[in-house]
Amino acid sequence: MKAYNMELTEEEIEILEGKKGETLRKAMESVVFYGDTFRAKRLVPIDGPVHLVTSFGIPLLTPVFDMMDELIDENLMTDKLFTVDPRPLDYKNVKCSLMEKFVFKIMYGKQKEYESQLKKVGLKDDDSFTCTCYLEEVGNTPKKGDILSWAESSAVVFANSVLGARTNRNSGIIELLSGIIGKTPEFGFITDEGRKANWLIELKVKTVPNAQVLGSAIGMRVIEDVPYITGLDKFLGEEIDDKTIDYLKDMGAASASNGAVGLYHVENITPEALEQGRNLLVKDYKNYTIDDEELNRIIKSYPIMWKNKGSIPKYCFIGCPHLSLNQIYEWTDKLYKGLKQNGKTQVNIPTILTAAPNVISKFKEDEIHYNKFINTGAKLSYICPLMYMNNPICAKKPIITNSNKLRTYTTARFYLDEEILEQLTK
Ligand code: F3S
């Protein structure tokens, strides 16, 4: 047997010797090599379902399809049913030209087969495609202290920071293999030491900052470090209610994409900050003060990737990460009031709000508000706007968004919520 640095149990060694089959051996070996790379001490059992980042059937990912077939042939699946990132396409609500459909047919040509494979290795159900798996309506909601193996960066930072669960920012597929063996390597955010903060972020602003811009500022400064944020409780209050959860969701996703933040603490709000306060800071922590001037500087630094900066937007995407139920209600209200104020009935730009299938279904149950929303001309979809935009044809389209993650990974142009509302309703 090959030499591994990690301390392994007898059972783990037996698996690595192939005594429980060649496919399980390969799954175990991949996770052990991965742990060794990060100098993990050992493997620890995972407490909750995995959440997969790879949700798209891109034919080029041949090794993934082959690996799935091997797992299925051996009847190997995750212990607990899992959730996965959003689907890339929704022709009903996000209209595509013939040429786009042609491109998508090539890009995501194996979507159906891949989804069928996912089901056989433990996918919860057809509605489990979202990056906000932790929302109540979806149900993959870890508890404080739960050890997990997730990879989607916006979900990892939420689970670690807001829920107090413990997961590293794992690589795609490693999270699935961890789910198959039921264990993850102990390093980084799984350990107490790895959850200490090495930055003190002091917020000195006059009004509540835009969550996406604040997250962006933090991410770009601390990169993959752990920030301890002060001054936000003044605006969000000390109770974690729906509004605070939405704020932290969007701030975290921006910090995870504009940098690589996998965990943050917010003084007087997040669970570990409530328990340990500034004792979470390491001895030689660094400082970063964010004031209104700094936030303006950050916004001005965003490059505009459109060929013609004066183009009329072809689409507006709101909901990256996916919107919560509360946020859909808020946008319905904002759009309705904005249109009424401006003597209009429908939005000026095709507008797509993206959310988890379960969240959309819940919203549709409220017929009054759903009809109010539909009458604005906006649409609801379960897709990932990034997967829709990441191809040469869609990348050329002038698309606007209030998401700093979408801005970072695509050619979409970022606007603040109020600016978006004005463009949609004036
Ligand atoms: Fe979610 Fe796709 Fe944005 S996975 S966070 S909607 S890039």
Short mmCIF file of C-alpha atoms and ligand atoms in Angstrom, two decimals:
data_model
loop_
_atom_site.label_atom_id
_atom_site.label_comp_id
_atom_site.label_asym_id
_atom_site.label_seq_id
_atom_site.Cartn_x
_atom_site.Cartn_y
_atom_site.Cartn_z
CA MET A 1 0.00 0.00 0.00
CA LYS A 2 1.14 3.58 -0.73
CA ALA A 3 2.31 5.77 2.14
CA TYR A 4 -0.15 8.35 3.44
CA ASN A 5 0.71 11.06 5.93
CA MET A 6 -2.69 11.17 7.60
CA GLU A 7 -3.49 9.05 10.66
CA LEU A 8 -5.92 6.43 9.34
CA THR A 9 -8.20 4.00 11.12
CA GLU A 10 -8.08 0.24 10.45
CA GLU A 11 -11.30 0.47 8.48
CA GLU A 12 -9.95 3.30 6.32
CA ILE A 13 -6.76 1.30 5.66
CA GLU A 14 -8.84 -1.73 4.66
CA ILE A 15 -10.76 0.42 2.18
CA LEU A 16 -7.47 1.78 0.81
CA GLU A 17 -6.27 -1.81 0.39
CA GLY A 18 -9.29 -2.44 -1.83
CA LYS A 19 -10.99 -4.85 0.59
CA LYS A 20 -14.34 -3.13 0.02
CA GLY A 21 -14.06 -2.84 -3.75
CA GLU A 22 -11.97 -0.94 -6.25
CA THR A 23 -14.37 2.01 -6.68
CA LEU A 24 -14.64 2.72 -2.96
CA ARG A 25 -10.84 2.41 -2.77
CA LYS A 26 -10.47 5.10 -5.43
CA ALA A 27 -12.99 7.37 -3.69
CA MET A 28 -11.16 6.96 -0.37
CA GLU A 29 -7.75 7.45 -1.96
CA SER A 30 -8.86 10.70 -3.68
CA VAL A 31 -10.10 12.17 -0.39
CA VAL A 32 -6.97 11.02 1.49
CA PHE A 33 -4.63 12.52 -1.15
CA TYR A 34 -6.65 15.72 -0.99
CA GLY A 35 -6.35 15.79 2.82
CA ASP A 36 -2.62 15.04 2.66
CA THR A 37 -2.16 18.00 0.31
CA PHE A 38 -3.57 20.27 3.01
CA ARG A 39 -1.67 18.47 5.79
CA ALA A 40 -4.89 17.23 7.38
CA LYS A 41 -4.38 15.22 10.54
CA ARG A 42 -7.07 12.62 9.90
CA LEU A 43 -10.50 12.05 8.43
CA VAL A 44 -13.56 13.04 10.44
CA PRO A 45 -17.18 11.91 9.88
CA ILE A 46 -19.50 14.39 8.16
CA ASP A 47 -22.77 15.24 9.93
CA GLY A 48 -24.96 16.61 7.17
CA PRO A 49 -25.74 16.05 3.49
CA VAL A 50 -23.18 17.24 0.95
CA HIS A 51 -24.00 20.07 -1.44
CA LEU A 52 -22.53 19.61 -4.91
CA VAL A 53 -21.19 22.46 -7.01
CA THR A 54 -21.14 20.55 -10.32
CA SER A 55 -24.73 20.79 -11.58
CA PHE A 56 -24.15 21.02 -15.32
CA GLY A 57 -23.84 18.28 -17.92
CA ILE A 58 -20.94 19.65 -19.93
CA PRO A 59 -19.88 16.83 -22.30
CA LEU A 60 -16.19 17.79 -21.90
CA LEU A 61 -16.28 16.53 -18.31
CA THR A 62 -15.91 12.94 -19.52
CA PRO A 63 -14.03 11.73 -16.39
CA VAL A 64 -16.94 12.90 -14.20
CA PHE A 65 -19.50 10.93 -16.23
CA ASP A 66 -17.23 7.86 -16.17
CA MET A 67 -16.70 8.18 -12.42
CA MET A 68 -20.46 8.49 -11.87
CA ASP A 69 -21.02 5.30 -13.89
CA GLU A 70 -18.46 3.48 -11.76
CA LEU A 71 -20.14 4.62 -8.54
CA ILE A 72 -23.55 3.58 -9.89
CA ASP A 73 -22.29 0.17 -11.05
CA GLU A 74 -21.02 -0.48 -7.52
CA ASN A 75 -24.29 0.77 -5.95
CA LEU A 76 -22.35 3.46 -4.12
CA MET A 77 -24.24 6.53 -3.02
CA THR A 78 -24.08 9.19 -0.34
CA ASP A 79 -25.37 8.33 3.09
CA LYS A 80 -27.73 11.33 3.16
CA LEU A 81 -29.57 12.71 0.12
CA PHE A 82 -27.80 15.78 -1.24
CA THR A 83 -28.54 19.08 -3.00
CA VAL A 84 -26.71 20.57 -5.98
CA ASP A 85 -26.11 23.99 -7.59
CA PRO A 86 -28.69 25.46 -10.01
CA ARG A 87 -29.44 24.16 -13.48
CA PRO A 88 -27.93 26.18 -16.33
CA LEU A 89 -31.02 26.57 -18.54
CA ASP A 90 -34.70 27.44 -18.39
CA TYR A 91 -36.00 28.17 -21.91
CA LYS A 92 -39.49 28.92 -20.61
CA ASN A 93 -38.46 31.90 -18.52
CA VAL A 94 -35.13 32.93 -20.05
CA LYS A 95 -35.80 33.16 -23.75
CA CYS A 96 -32.94 32.15 -26.06
CA SER A 97 -32.38 32.64 -29.78
CA LEU A 98 -31.95 29.66 -32.10
CA MET A 99 -28.20 30.28 -32.16
CA GLU A 100 -28.05 30.36 -28.34
CA LYS A 101 -30.04 27.15 -28.14
CA PHE A 102 -27.58 25.60 -30.58
CA VAL A 103 -24.63 26.68 -28.39
CA PHE A 104 -26.34 25.43 -25.21
CA LYS A 105 -27.11 22.11 -26.85
CA ILE A 106 -23.38 21.63 -27.31
CA MET A 107 -22.34 23.15 -23.96
CA TYR A 108 -24.85 21.37 -21.76
CA GLY A 109 -25.57 18.44 -24.08
CA LYS A 110 -25.34 15.87 -21.30
CA GLN A 111 -27.59 17.64 -18.80
CA LYS A 112 -30.31 14.98 -18.83
CA GLU A 113 -27.89 12.06 -18.49
CA TYR A 114 -25.94 13.84 -15.76
CA GLU A 115 -29.10 14.58 -13.73
CA SER A 116 -30.07 10.94 -14.00
CA GLN A 117 -26.60 9.96 -12.71
CA LEU A 118 -26.90 12.47 -9.84
CA LYS A 119 -30.18 10.87 -8.74
CA LYS A 120 -28.60 7.43 -8.66
CA VAL A 121 -25.75 8.58 -6.38
CA GLY A 122 -28.00 10.39 -3.87
CA LEU A 123 -29.55 13.61 -5.25
CA LYS A 124 -32.57 14.47 -3.08
CA ASP A 125 -35.08 15.30 -5.85
CA ASP A 126 -35.74 17.28 -9.03
CA ASP A 127 -36.20 20.49 -7.04
CA SER A 128 -32.86 20.33 -5.26
CA PHE A 129 -30.99 22.53 -7.77
CA THR A 130 -29.97 25.78 -6.06
CA CYS A 131 -26.97 27.47 -4.46
CA THR A 132 -29.12 28.45 -1.46
CA CYS A 133 -29.62 24.87 -0.29
CA TYR A 134 -29.53 26.07 3.33
CA LEU A 135 -32.82 28.00 3.08
CA GLU A 136 -35.74 26.59 5.07
CA GLU A 137 -37.79 25.84 1.91
CA VAL A 138 -34.96 23.71 0.48
CA GLY A 139 -34.05 21.99 3.72
CA ASN A 140 -30.30 21.24 3.51
CA THR A 141 -29.80 23.44 6.57
CA PRO A 142 -26.86 22.47 8.77
CA LYS A 143 -26.78 23.06 12.50
CA LYS A 144 -24.06 24.86 14.43
CA GLY A 145 -20.98 22.65 14.76
CA ASP A 146 -22.01 20.22 12.00
CA ILE A 147 -19.04 19.01 9.96
CA LEU A 148 -19.73 19.17 6.24
CA SER A 149 -18.12 18.75 2.87
CA TRP A 150 -19.42 21.45 0.53
CA ALA A 151 -17.81 23.24 -2.41
CA GLU A 152 -20.13 26.00 -3.68
CA SER A 153 -18.37 29.12 -2.38
CA SER A 154 -21.51 31.15 -1.56
CA ALA A 155 -23.02 28.22 0.36
CA VAL A 156 -19.75 27.42 2.16
CA VAL A 157 -19.34 30.96 3.47
CA PHE A 158 -23.00 31.05 4.61
CA ALA A 159 -22.86 27.68 6.36
CA ASN A 160 -19.60 28.54 8.15
CA SER A 161 -20.37 32.13 9.10
CA VAL A 162 -24.11 32.44 9.65
CA LEU A 163 -24.96 28.88 10.74
CA GLY A 164 -21.67 28.08 12.50
CA ALA A 165 -21.28 24.78 10.63
CA ARG A 166 -17.80 23.64 9.56
CA THR A 167 -16.83 23.07 5.96
CA ASN A 168 -13.80 23.85 3.87
CA ARG A 169 -14.11 25.46 0.44
CA ASN A 170 -13.63 22.06 -1.15
CA SER A 171 -12.99 21.31 -4.79
CA GLY A 172 -15.90 20.13 -6.92
CA ILE A 173 -16.26 16.29 -6.95
CA ILE A 174 -14.18 15.98 -3.75
CA GLU A 175 -17.34 16.97 -1.87
CA LEU A 176 -19.23 14.13 -3.58
CA LEU A 177 -16.49 11.58 -2.82
CA SER A 178 -16.49 12.76 0.81
CA GLY A 179 -20.23 12.11 0.84
CA ILE A 180 -19.63 8.61 -0.54
CA ILE A 181 -17.07 7.69 2.13
CA GLY A 182 -18.91 9.74 4.79
CA LYS A 183 -15.77 11.57 5.88
CA THR A 184 -13.80 14.74 5.19
CA PRO A 185 -10.17 15.65 5.99
CA GLU A 186 -9.66 17.62 9.19
CA PHE A 187 -7.97 20.90 8.31
CA GLY A 188 -8.77 24.59 7.80
CA PHE A 189 -12.31 25.62 8.76
CA ILE A 190 -13.01 22.24 10.35
CA THR A 191 -10.57 23.07 13.17
CA ASP A 192 -10.92 25.72 15.94
CA GLU A 193 -7.58 27.19 14.91
CA GLY A 194 -8.64 27.57 11.28
CA ARG A 195 -11.69 29.59 12.33
CA LYS A 196 -9.71 32.37 14.03
CA ALA A 197 -9.89 35.81 12.41
CA ASN A 198 -6.76 37.44 11.03
CA TRP A 199 -8.38 40.74 10.01
CA LEU A 200 -10.29 43.29 12.07
CA ILE A 201 -12.66 45.09 9.72
CA GLU A 202 -13.97 48.34 11.17
CA LEU A 203 -17.05 49.70 9.48
CA LYS A 204 -17.34 53.50 9.82
CA VAL A 205 -20.17 54.49 7.51
CA LYS A 206 -23.18 56.76 7.88
CA THR A 207 -25.85 54.43 6.48
CA VAL A 208 -26.15 50.68 5.97
CA PRO A 209 -23.81 49.77 3.10
CA ASN A 210 -24.95 47.75 0.10
CA ALA A 211 -24.26 44.13 1.12
CA GLN A 212 -22.76 43.22 -2.26
CA VAL A 213 -20.33 46.18 -2.19
CA LEU A 214 -19.32 45.64 1.43
CA GLY A 215 -18.64 41.95 0.71
CA SER A 216 -16.66 42.92 -2.36
CA ALA A 217 -14.50 45.40 -0.40
CA ILE A 218 -13.80 42.80 2.29
CA GLY A 219 -13.09 40.00 -0.20
CA MET A 220 -10.72 42.07 -2.30
CA ARG A 221 -8.73 43.07 0.80
CA VAL A 222 -8.54 39.89 2.90
CA ILE A 223 -8.64 37.42 -0.06
CA GLU A 224 -8.87 33.98 1.62
CA ASP A 225 -8.34 35.12 5.23
CA VAL A 226 -10.99 35.26 7.96
CA PRO A 227 -12.35 38.74 8.73
CA TYR A 228 -13.93 39.85 12.03
CA ILE A 229 -16.35 42.65 11.12
CA THR A 230 -17.33 45.38 13.57
CA GLY A 231 -19.89 48.17 13.21
CA LEU A 232 -22.44 46.20 11.19
CA ASP A 233 -24.61 45.36 14.22
CA LYS A 234 -25.39 49.10 14.45
CA PHE A 235 -27.39 48.75 11.21
CA LEU A 236 -28.54 45.12 11.24
CA GLY A 237 -29.41 44.87 14.95
CA GLU A 238 -28.35 41.98 17.11
CA GLU A 239 -31.19 39.60 16.24
CA ILE A 240 -30.72 37.28 13.25
CA ASP A 241 -33.99 37.87 11.38
CA ASP A 242 -34.89 37.32 7.68
CA LYS A 243 -33.46 40.68 6.62
CA THR A 244 -30.14 40.02 8.37
CA ILE A 245 -29.94 36.55 6.84
CA ASP A 246 -30.48 38.00 3.35
CA TYR A 247 -27.87 40.67 3.98
CA LEU A 248 -25.28 38.21 5.24
CA LYS A 249 -26.05 35.80 2.36
CA ASP A 250 -25.33 38.48 -0.25
CA MET A 251 -22.38 40.01 1.58
CA GLY A 252 -20.79 36.58 2.03
CA ALA A 253 -21.25 35.57 -1.62
CA ALA A 254 -19.59 38.82 -2.74
CA SER A 255 -16.66 38.31 -0.34
CA ALA A 256 -16.29 34.70 -1.52
CA SER A 257 -16.23 35.65 -5.22
CA ASN A 258 -14.47 39.04 -5.20
CA GLY A 259 -11.95 37.39 -2.88
CA ALA A 260 -12.01 33.83 -1.57
CA VAL A 261 -13.55 34.27 1.89
CA GLY A 262 -14.91 31.02 3.31
CA LEU A 263 -15.74 32.28 6.81
CA TYR A 264 -16.37 35.66 8.42
CA HIS A 265 -17.46 36.72 11.88
CA VAL A 266 -19.73 39.70 12.55
CA GLU A 267 -19.51 41.22 16.01
CA ASN A 268 -22.67 40.68 18.10
CA ILE A 269 -24.39 38.80 15.26
CA THR A 270 -22.81 35.57 13.98
CA PRO A 271 -22.74 32.56 16.33
CA GLU A 272 -19.02 32.32 17.06
CA ALA A 273 -18.66 36.10 17.42
CA LEU A 274 -21.52 36.00 19.94
CA GLU A 275 -19.73 33.34 21.97
CA GLN A 276 -16.11 34.42 21.72
CA GLY A 277 -16.18 38.07 20.66
CA ARG A 278 -12.78 39.56 19.84
CA ASN A 279 -11.02 36.53 21.34
CA LEU A 280 -11.52 35.13 17.83
CA LEU A 281 -8.81 37.50 16.60
CA VAL A 282 -5.28 36.11 16.29
CA LYS A 283 -2.52 38.04 18.08
CA ASP A 284 -1.03 39.80 15.07
CA TYR A 285 -4.24 40.55 13.16
CA LYS A 286 -4.36 43.15 10.38
CA ASN A 287 -6.71 46.15 10.18
CA TYR A 288 -8.96 47.49 7.45
CA THR A 289 -11.29 50.43 7.95
CA ILE A 290 -14.19 50.82 5.57
CA ASP A 291 -15.87 54.21 5.28
CA ASP A 292 -18.22 55.68 2.67
CA GLU A 293 -15.30 56.98 0.63
CA GLU A 294 -13.76 53.52 0.48
CA LEU A 295 -17.04 51.96 -0.67
CA ASN A 296 -17.33 54.57 -3.45
CA ARG A 297 -13.75 53.84 -4.49
CA ILE A 298 -14.61 50.13 -4.69
CA ILE A 299 -17.68 50.74 -6.88
CA LYS A 300 -15.70 53.01 -9.22
CA SER A 301 -13.00 50.34 -9.59
CA TYR A 302 -15.37 47.84 -11.28
CA PRO A 303 -14.46 47.54 -14.96
CA ILE A 304 -17.29 47.85 -17.52
CA MET A 305 -16.90 44.96 -19.92
CA TRP A 306 -19.49 46.01 -22.48
CA LYS A 307 -18.26 46.86 -25.98
CA ASN A 308 -20.60 49.83 -26.15
CA LYS A 309 -21.03 51.38 -22.71
CA GLY A 310 -24.22 53.16 -23.78
CA SER A 311 -26.05 49.99 -24.90
CA ILE A 312 -29.60 49.36 -23.80
CA PRO A 313 -29.57 46.32 -21.48
CA LYS A 314 -30.94 43.10 -22.97
CA TYR A 315 -31.52 41.42 -19.62
CA CYS A 316 -31.43 42.19 -15.93
CA PHE A 317 -30.55 39.34 -13.56
CA ILE A 318 -31.39 39.63 -9.87
CA GLY A 319 -30.61 36.67 -7.62
CA CYS A 320 -27.00 35.52 -7.58
CA PRO A 321 -26.87 33.90 -5.08
CA HIS A 322 -30.48 32.77 -5.42
CA LEU A 323 -33.06 34.99 -3.74
CA SER A 324 -34.79 34.10 -0.51
CA LEU A 325 -38.61 34.15 -0.30
CA ASN A 326 -38.40 37.41 1.61
CA GLN A 327 -36.29 38.98 -1.15
CA ILE A 328 -38.80 37.96 -3.85
CA TYR A 329 -41.53 39.69 -1.85
CA GLU A 330 -39.33 42.78 -1.46
CA TRP A 331 -38.56 42.99 -5.19
CA THR A 332 -42.24 42.45 -6.05
CA ASP A 333 -43.11 45.38 -3.85
CA LYS A 334 -40.30 47.58 -5.16
CA LEU A 335 -41.14 46.87 -8.81
CA TYR A 336 -44.87 47.37 -8.28
CA LYS A 337 -44.42 50.68 -6.44
CA GLY A 338 -41.70 51.91 -8.83
CA LEU A 339 -43.85 51.24 -11.89
CA LYS A 340 -46.91 52.85 -10.31
CA GLN A 341 -44.93 55.95 -9.37
CA ASN A 342 -43.70 56.32 -12.92
CA GLY A 343 -47.10 55.67 -14.49
CA LYS A 344 -45.93 52.41 -16.06
CA THR A 345 -47.26 48.88 -15.96
CA GLN A 346 -44.32 46.71 -17.04
CA VAL A 347 -40.53 46.76 -16.59
CA ASN A 348 -38.42 48.41 -19.33
CA ILE A 349 -35.86 45.60 -19.52
CA PRO A 350 -36.52 41.82 -19.55
CA THR A 351 -35.94 41.02 -15.89
CA ILE A 352 -35.26 37.61 -14.37
CA LEU A 353 -35.33 36.97 -10.64
CA THR A 354 -33.58 33.70 -9.81
CA ALA A 355 -34.36 31.49 -6.81
CA ALA A 356 -34.52 27.87 -5.67
CA PRO A 357 -37.35 25.81 -7.23
CA ASN A 358 -38.85 25.25 -3.75
CA VAL A 359 -38.75 28.97 -2.97
CA ILE A 360 -40.44 29.78 -6.29
CA SER A 361 -43.16 27.18 -5.60
CA LYS A 362 -43.76 28.65 -2.15
CA PHE A 363 -44.09 32.14 -3.61
CA LYS A 364 -46.53 30.90 -6.26
CA GLU A 365 -48.80 29.59 -3.50
CA ASP A 366 -49.47 33.22 -2.62
CA GLU A 367 -51.61 33.99 -5.66
CA ILE A 368 -52.15 37.66 -4.86
CA HIS A 369 -48.44 38.49 -4.69
CA TYR A 370 -47.51 36.12 -7.49
CA ASN A 371 -49.99 37.83 -9.83
CA LYS A 372 -48.74 41.22 -8.69
CA PHE A 373 -45.22 40.08 -9.60
CA ILE A 374 -46.19 38.59 -12.97
CA ASN A 375 -48.03 41.78 -13.89
CA THR A 376 -44.78 43.75 -13.65
CA GLY A 377 -43.50 41.74 -16.62
CA ALA A 378 -40.58 40.27 -14.64
CA LYS A 379 -40.01 36.50 -14.57
CA LEU A 380 -38.93 33.96 -11.99
CA SER A 381 -36.41 31.29 -12.91
CA TYR A 382 -34.38 28.59 -11.15
CA ILE A 383 -31.27 28.95 -13.35
CA CYS A 384 -27.76 30.08 -12.49
CA PRO A 385 -27.31 33.31 -14.49
CA LEU A 386 -23.56 32.74 -14.58
CA MET A 387 -23.98 29.44 -16.41
CA TYR A 388 -26.34 31.15 -18.84
CA MET A 389 -23.84 33.96 -19.53
CA ASN A 390 -20.58 32.01 -19.70
CA ASN A 391 -20.36 31.51 -23.46
CA PRO A 392 -19.14 33.78 -26.27
CA ILE A 393 -22.65 34.62 -27.52
CA CYS A 394 -24.30 35.63 -24.25
CA ALA A 395 -21.09 37.33 -23.05
CA LYS A 396 -21.56 39.89 -25.84
CA LYS A 397 -25.01 40.89 -24.56
CA PRO A 398 -25.33 44.01 -22.40
CA ILE A 399 -26.69 42.51 -19.17
CA ILE A 400 -27.15 44.33 -15.87
CA THR A 401 -27.18 42.86 -12.36
CA ASN A 402 -27.07 43.76 -8.68
CA SER A 403 -24.81 40.75 -8.02
CA ASN A 404 -21.13 41.23 -7.42
CA LYS A 405 -20.49 37.54 -8.05
CA LEU A 406 -22.11 37.71 -11.50
CA ARG A 407 -20.19 40.92 -12.26
CA THR A 408 -16.90 39.26 -11.30
CA TYR A 409 -17.28 36.11 -13.39
CA THR A 410 -19.07 37.50 -16.46
CA THR A 411 -19.46 40.65 -18.57
CA ALA A 412 -22.57 41.70 -16.60
CA ARG A 413 -22.54 45.31 -15.42
CA PHE A 414 -23.08 45.99 -11.73
CA TYR A 415 -25.58 48.50 -10.41
CA LEU A 416 -26.86 49.19 -6.90
CA ASP A 417 -30.43 48.04 -6.16
CA GLU A 418 -31.84 51.57 -6.39
CA GLU A 419 -30.12 52.15 -9.75
CA ILE A 420 -31.44 48.84 -11.07
CA LEU A 421 -34.95 49.77 -9.93
CA GLU A 422 -34.72 53.10 -11.69
CA GLN A 423 -33.60 51.47 -14.95
CA LEU A 424 -36.40 48.93 -14.74
CA THR A 425 -39.22 51.26 -13.86
CA LYS A 426 -38.45 54.77 -15.17
FE1 F3S B 1 -25.64 30.76 -7.32
FE2 F3S B 1 -24.89 30.64 -9.82
FE3 F3S B 1 -24.66 32.86 -8.47
S1 F3S B 1 -24.56 29.10 -8.30
S2 F3S B 1 -24.20 32.17 -6.43
S3 F3S B 1 -26.58 31.83 -8.98
S4 F3S B 1 -23.15 32.01 -9.85
#
